[in-house]
Amino acid sequence: MPGTTPSQTVGPYLHIGLPWPDGPFALAEGAPGGIWLRGVLYDGAGAPVPDGLIETWQADPDGRFDHPDDPRGAVAYPGLRAFGRCPTGPDGSWGVYTLKPGPVPGPGGVPQAPHIDVSVFARGMLHRTVTRVYFPDEPDANAADPVLSAIEDPAARATLVARPAPDGYRFDIRLQGNDETVFFDV
Amino acid sequence: MTSHDPAAPAWTDAPGYRRDHGVHPPLDYPGYRSTALRHPSRRLRLLPHSLTEVTGPMLGEDRLGALDNDLTRQHDGEPQGQRIIVHGRLLDGDGRPVPHSLVEIWQANAGGRYRHTGDNWPCPLDPNFTGVGRTLTDAEGRYRFTTVRPGAYPWRNHDNAWRPAHIHFSLFGRAFTQRLVTQMYFPDDPLFFQDPMWNSIPDEAARQRLVARFDYANTAPEWALAYEWDIVLRGREATLFETEADDD
């Protein structure tokens, strides 16, 4: 079996290669029911990271994926690409327009609370880091979620739960520090 | 739109992807100074692979412009530099081709300068070179770009620091777990020894997998030199069926 190809940093000039004009629109611009998921990417000194890129991947509102490896069958949801991509701005801010996902079955059929998988890329990162966004209006589902409930420290757990915002949700990402976001080995 | 198949099983476990710890650079690598404040200080938590992780965006032709796979034809004139063909296959960890998958590249021009407002070292921009390309792999996982060989360039990481010539690659595969951004290098680059990106990869054999092969057989006579570079994404864990068979 061939060895896998190692990761390398996106470097400081990712902005010429990776952003797409419609990247932030995981849901087509103007499609009804959309929410903005917005946040700021911070480094370990609390400074915003202006040369980063956030990518999101998620289920549709029914918890389904438009993908052949979903054993329930691929389902396309109107207007939903389900993948968002946004470079961070000079102030470290990013935003993705999307639909709130539905619950997704987890390993062994245990339901998972609605969540969005997030990849973080930046200059100074030799490999992406991965985190998850959960939703503040799902307290029961969050309490039963196998990934979230496995995190013993309530403060760490809280870093994965977005906050309500006027046009959707807010999810800041802190790469390092006391209030460091929980990151996953995928 | 594909409708739900009523015959599909209600079963929703899907094989995950094999983890490839040890292949990738550590997030905390003091030789690359910018990692200092940009690496998590807590241990990463193991995320079991659910449907969210074994699926991913299946991006297609709508991501591509007509000349996205030929970086030498995106302007009125031709860029300066050595014209090259960069081609290869996108594979998974079992050696299987990954077909119809988006490949994105970006790079410096022949002198080593990026068309980016943050890059202002004293090397001229080329009005005929943007340095950005995209393509889809074909049914056999093959990709192909025409571009110019990028130059090396200085940076301020350490005294007299130079990046070896490289092309940035972004790959999706077919699952969130397979997402990879990396860099392709050229054979026998004399700058490897002092490059922290290169040295951050713990395993020498894994480093060598970032180096393209000079491919004389695929040069275009009187036109372009060629380099071949295969990219290997993570492979899937054995299915339940295969696991049982292995136990016999």
Short mmCIF file of C-alpha atoms in Angstrom, two decimals, chain B:
data_model
loop_
_atom_site.label_atom_id
_atom_site.label_comp_id
_atom_site.label_asym_id
_atom_site.label_seq_id
_atom_site.Cartn_x
_atom_site.Cartn_y
_atom_site.Cartn_z
CA MET B 1 -31.37 14.99 -7.42
CA THR B 2 -31.10 11.38 -6.31
CA SER B 3 -34.08 10.12 -4.42
CA HIS B 4 -33.88 7.95 -1.35
CA ASP B 5 -33.49 4.30 -2.25
CA PRO B 6 -36.10 2.38 -0.25
CA ALA B 7 -33.98 -0.75 -0.55
CA ALA B 8 -31.02 0.92 1.15
CA PRO B 9 -30.31 -0.44 4.62
CA ALA B 10 -31.31 1.56 7.66
CA TRP B 11 -27.81 0.73 8.87
CA THR B 12 -25.77 3.90 8.97
CA ASP B 13 -22.32 2.82 10.04
CA ALA B 14 -19.81 3.26 7.25
CA PRO B 15 -16.14 2.25 7.29
CA GLY B 16 -13.92 5.07 8.46
CA TYR B 17 -10.59 6.13 7.04
CA ARG B 18 -7.25 4.89 8.30
CA ARG B 19 -5.40 7.44 10.39
CA ASP B 20 -1.97 8.39 9.12
CA HIS B 21 -0.28 9.75 12.21
CA GLY B 22 3.44 10.11 11.76
CA VAL B 23 3.23 11.08 8.11
CA HIS B 24 2.30 14.71 8.68
CA PRO B 25 4.34 17.48 10.28
CA PRO B 26 3.58 18.33 13.92
CA LEU B 27 1.51 21.46 14.43
CA ASP B 28 4.13 22.71 16.90
CA TYR B 29 7.43 22.96 15.03
CA PRO B 30 9.82 25.60 16.42
CA GLY B 31 11.88 25.63 13.21
CA TYR B 32 8.87 27.27 11.52
CA ARG B 33 8.46 30.22 13.85
CA SER B 34 4.90 31.07 12.91
CA THR B 35 3.68 27.80 14.41
CA ALA B 36 4.45 29.12 17.92
CA LEU B 37 1.12 30.88 18.48
CA ARG B 38 -0.89 28.87 15.97
CA HIS B 39 -0.84 25.34 17.32
CA PRO B 40 -3.28 23.87 19.83
CA SER B 41 -1.57 23.31 23.15
CA ARG B 42 -4.04 20.62 24.20
CA ARG B 43 -3.95 17.14 22.83
CA LEU B 44 -6.27 16.55 19.88
CA ARG B 45 -9.30 14.45 20.76
CA LEU B 46 -9.92 11.34 18.73
CA LEU B 47 -13.03 11.81 16.59
CA PRO B 48 -14.71 8.54 15.57
CA HIS B 49 -15.69 8.70 11.91
CA SER B 50 -19.41 9.18 11.40
CA LEU B 51 -21.27 9.98 8.20
CA THR B 52 -20.16 13.60 8.44
CA GLU B 53 -16.52 12.54 8.21
CA VAL B 54 -16.81 9.79 5.58
CA THR B 55 -18.73 12.06 3.22
CA GLY B 56 -17.52 15.30 1.68
CA PRO B 57 -18.20 17.77 -1.09
CA MET B 58 -18.24 16.19 -4.56
CA LEU B 59 -17.19 19.32 -6.41
CA GLY B 60 -17.48 19.30 -10.18
CA GLU B 61 -17.15 21.15 -13.45
CA ASP B 62 -18.91 24.21 -12.06
CA ARG B 63 -15.73 24.98 -10.11
CA LEU B 64 -13.65 25.24 -13.31
CA GLY B 65 -13.01 27.93 -15.88
CA ALA B 66 -12.05 27.02 -19.45
CA LEU B 67 -8.29 27.68 -19.07
CA ASP B 68 -7.90 26.78 -15.42
CA ASN B 69 -5.60 23.83 -16.16
CA ASP B 70 -3.20 25.88 -18.31
CA LEU B 71 -1.54 28.65 -16.33
CA THR B 72 0.39 29.79 -19.41
CA ARG B 73 -2.75 30.80 -21.35
CA GLN B 74 -4.66 32.91 -18.85
CA HIS B 75 -3.43 36.27 -20.21
CA ASP B 76 -2.91 37.98 -23.56
CA GLY B 77 0.77 37.04 -23.61
CA GLU B 78 2.78 34.12 -22.35
CA PRO B 79 4.51 34.13 -18.98
CA GLN B 80 8.28 34.17 -18.62
CA GLY B 81 10.04 31.05 -17.49
CA GLN B 82 10.50 27.37 -18.19
CA ARG B 83 7.23 25.90 -19.47
CA ILE B 84 6.40 22.62 -17.71
CA ILE B 85 3.69 19.98 -17.64
CA VAL B 86 2.83 18.73 -14.16
CA HIS B 87 0.77 15.58 -14.16
CA GLY B 88 0.08 12.52 -12.09
CA ARG B 89 -2.62 10.52 -10.35
CA LEU B 90 -4.71 11.11 -7.28
CA LEU B 91 -4.83 7.84 -5.34
CA ASP B 92 -6.11 6.58 -2.04
CA GLY B 93 -4.03 4.69 0.49
CA ASP B 94 -4.92 1.39 -1.17
CA GLY B 95 -3.57 2.57 -4.51
CA ARG B 96 -7.02 3.08 -5.99
CA PRO B 97 -7.57 6.11 -8.24
CA VAL B 98 -9.73 8.92 -6.91
CA PRO B 99 -11.76 9.95 -9.98
CA HIS B 100 -13.57 13.22 -10.76
CA SER B 101 -12.05 15.04 -7.81
CA LEU B 102 -11.12 18.73 -7.66
CA VAL B 103 -7.41 19.61 -7.69
CA GLU B 104 -6.43 23.24 -7.02
CA ILE B 105 -2.94 24.72 -7.34
CA TRP B 106 -1.26 28.07 -6.73
CA GLN B 107 2.36 29.12 -7.09
CA ALA B 108 4.93 31.87 -7.51
CA ASN B 109 6.05 33.03 -10.95
CA ALA B 110 9.34 32.00 -12.57
CA GLY B 111 11.24 34.55 -10.49
CA GLY B 112 9.70 33.39 -7.24
CA ARG B 113 7.10 36.10 -6.68
CA TYR B 114 3.42 35.57 -5.90
CA ARG B 115 0.70 37.79 -7.30
CA HIS B 116 -0.34 38.73 -3.77
CA THR B 117 -0.35 42.14 -2.08
CA GLY B 118 1.65 40.68 0.80
CA ASP B 119 4.53 39.55 -1.40
CA ASN B 120 6.77 42.50 -2.22
CA TRP B 121 10.31 41.19 -2.28
CA PRO B 122 12.38 42.76 -5.10
CA CYS B 123 11.47 40.42 -7.93
CA PRO B 124 9.13 41.60 -10.67
CA LEU B 125 5.59 40.41 -11.13
CA ASP B 126 4.84 38.87 -14.50
CA PRO B 127 1.85 40.57 -16.16
CA ASN B 128 1.12 37.31 -17.94
CA PHE B 129 1.06 35.03 -14.93
CA THR B 130 -1.51 34.72 -12.17
CA GLY B 131 -0.28 31.42 -10.76
CA VAL B 132 -3.63 29.78 -10.00
CA GLY B 133 -5.00 26.58 -11.54
CA ARG B 134 -7.83 24.09 -11.11
CA THR B 135 -8.82 20.82 -12.71
CA LEU B 136 -10.76 17.62 -12.06
CA THR B 137 -9.14 14.21 -12.06
CA ASP B 138 -10.39 11.95 -14.85
CA ALA B 139 -11.99 8.52 -14.47
CA GLU B 140 -8.55 7.02 -13.72
CA GLY B 141 -7.65 9.69 -11.18
CA ARG B 142 -5.28 11.53 -13.54
CA TYR B 143 -4.70 15.27 -13.48
CA ARG B 144 -2.59 17.50 -15.72
CA PHE B 145 -1.53 21.15 -15.62
CA THR B 146 0.60 23.27 -17.91
CA THR B 147 2.46 26.02 -16.07
CA VAL B 148 5.93 27.50 -15.63
CA ARG B 149 8.47 26.29 -13.15
CA PRO B 150 8.20 28.52 -10.06
CA GLY B 151 11.30 30.20 -8.66
CA ALA B 152 12.67 29.95 -5.14
CA TYR B 153 12.13 32.98 -2.93
CA PRO B 154 13.48 34.42 0.32
CA TRP B 155 11.47 34.72 3.52
CA ARG B 156 12.23 35.89 7.02
CA ASN B 157 11.87 32.76 9.09
CA HIS B 158 15.58 32.45 9.80
CA ASP B 159 18.86 33.95 8.61
CA ASN B 160 19.11 33.78 4.81
CA ALA B 161 15.98 31.66 4.56
CA TRP B 162 14.82 30.55 1.10
CA ARG B 163 11.84 28.43 0.17
CA PRO B 164 12.64 25.65 -2.30
CA ALA B 165 10.64 25.98 -5.51
CA HIS B 166 7.20 24.50 -4.95
CA ILE B 167 3.61 24.38 -6.16
CA HIS B 168 0.78 24.42 -3.60
CA PHE B 169 -1.81 21.66 -4.09
CA SER B 170 -5.29 21.40 -2.56
CA LEU B 171 -7.12 18.04 -2.73
CA PHE B 172 -10.57 16.95 -1.63
CA GLY B 173 -10.82 13.23 -2.36
CA ARG B 174 -14.31 11.98 -1.58
CA ALA B 175 -14.48 12.44 2.18
CA PHE B 176 -13.90 15.13 4.78
CA THR B 177 -11.20 12.90 6.27
CA GLN B 178 -9.25 12.92 2.98
CA ARG B 179 -8.95 16.70 2.67
CA LEU B 180 -5.31 17.63 2.11
CA VAL B 181 -3.35 20.78 1.32
CA THR B 182 0.30 20.25 0.54
CA GLN B 183 3.21 21.35 -1.67
CA MET B 184 4.94 19.66 -4.58
CA TYR B 185 8.72 20.07 -4.83
CA PHE B 186 11.23 19.53 -7.64
CA PRO B 187 13.96 16.88 -7.68
CA ASP B 188 17.37 17.61 -6.18
CA ASP B 189 16.52 21.07 -4.87
CA PRO B 190 19.63 22.36 -3.04
CA LEU B 191 17.46 24.37 -0.63
CA PHE B 192 15.79 21.44 1.13
CA PHE B 193 18.40 21.26 3.90
CA GLN B 194 17.48 24.64 5.40
CA ASP B 195 13.71 24.59 4.77
CA PRO B 196 11.62 24.07 7.91
CA MET B 197 8.53 23.05 5.90
CA TRP B 198 10.49 20.20 4.39
CA ASN B 199 12.28 19.32 7.61
CA SER B 200 9.06 19.37 9.64
CA ILE B 201 8.01 16.08 8.04
CA PRO B 202 9.37 13.53 10.50
CA ASP B 203 9.95 10.66 8.08
CA GLU B 204 12.47 10.96 5.25
CA ALA B 205 10.52 8.55 3.03
CA ALA B 206 7.40 10.68 3.52
CA ARG B 207 9.36 13.83 2.58
CA GLN B 208 10.44 12.22 -0.64
CA ARG B 209 6.78 11.66 -1.52
CA LEU B 210 6.49 15.44 -2.00
CA VAL B 211 9.11 15.44 -4.77
CA ALA B 212 7.95 15.17 -8.37
CA ARG B 213 9.83 12.93 -10.79
CA PHE B 214 11.39 14.46 -13.89
CA ASP B 215 9.46 12.78 -16.68
CA TYR B 216 11.40 12.90 -19.93
CA ALA B 217 8.99 10.49 -21.62
CA ASN B 218 6.14 12.97 -21.25
CA THR B 219 7.98 16.12 -22.25
CA ALA B 220 6.33 17.92 -25.15
CA PRO B 221 9.09 18.14 -27.80
CA GLU B 222 10.03 21.71 -28.61
CA TRP B 223 7.48 22.90 -26.09
CA ALA B 224 7.62 21.87 -22.41
CA LEU B 225 9.45 19.73 -19.88
CA ALA B 226 7.38 17.37 -17.74
CA TYR B 227 7.18 16.31 -14.11
CA GLU B 228 5.09 13.50 -12.70
CA TRP B 229 3.71 13.57 -9.18
CA ASP B 230 1.23 11.14 -7.65
CA ILE B 231 -0.71 12.23 -4.58
CA VAL B 232 -1.91 9.67 -2.06
CA LEU B 233 -4.86 10.40 0.21
CA ARG B 234 -5.91 8.27 3.15
CA GLY B 235 -7.41 4.84 2.51
CA ARG B 236 -10.51 3.32 4.03
CA GLU B 237 -10.59 0.93 6.88
CA ALA B 238 -11.57 -2.60 6.01
CA THR B 239 -15.29 -3.21 5.77
CA LEU B 240 -16.89 -5.54 8.26
CA PHE B 241 -17.02 -8.20 5.57
CA GLU B 242 -13.32 -7.89 4.81
CA THR B 243 -12.46 -7.96 8.49
CA GLU B 244 -14.31 -11.24 8.90
CA ALA B 245 -12.56 -12.68 5.89
CA ASP B 246 -9.20 -11.64 7.33
CA ASP B 247 -9.99 -13.53 10.50
CA ASP B 248 -10.34 -16.85 8.71
#
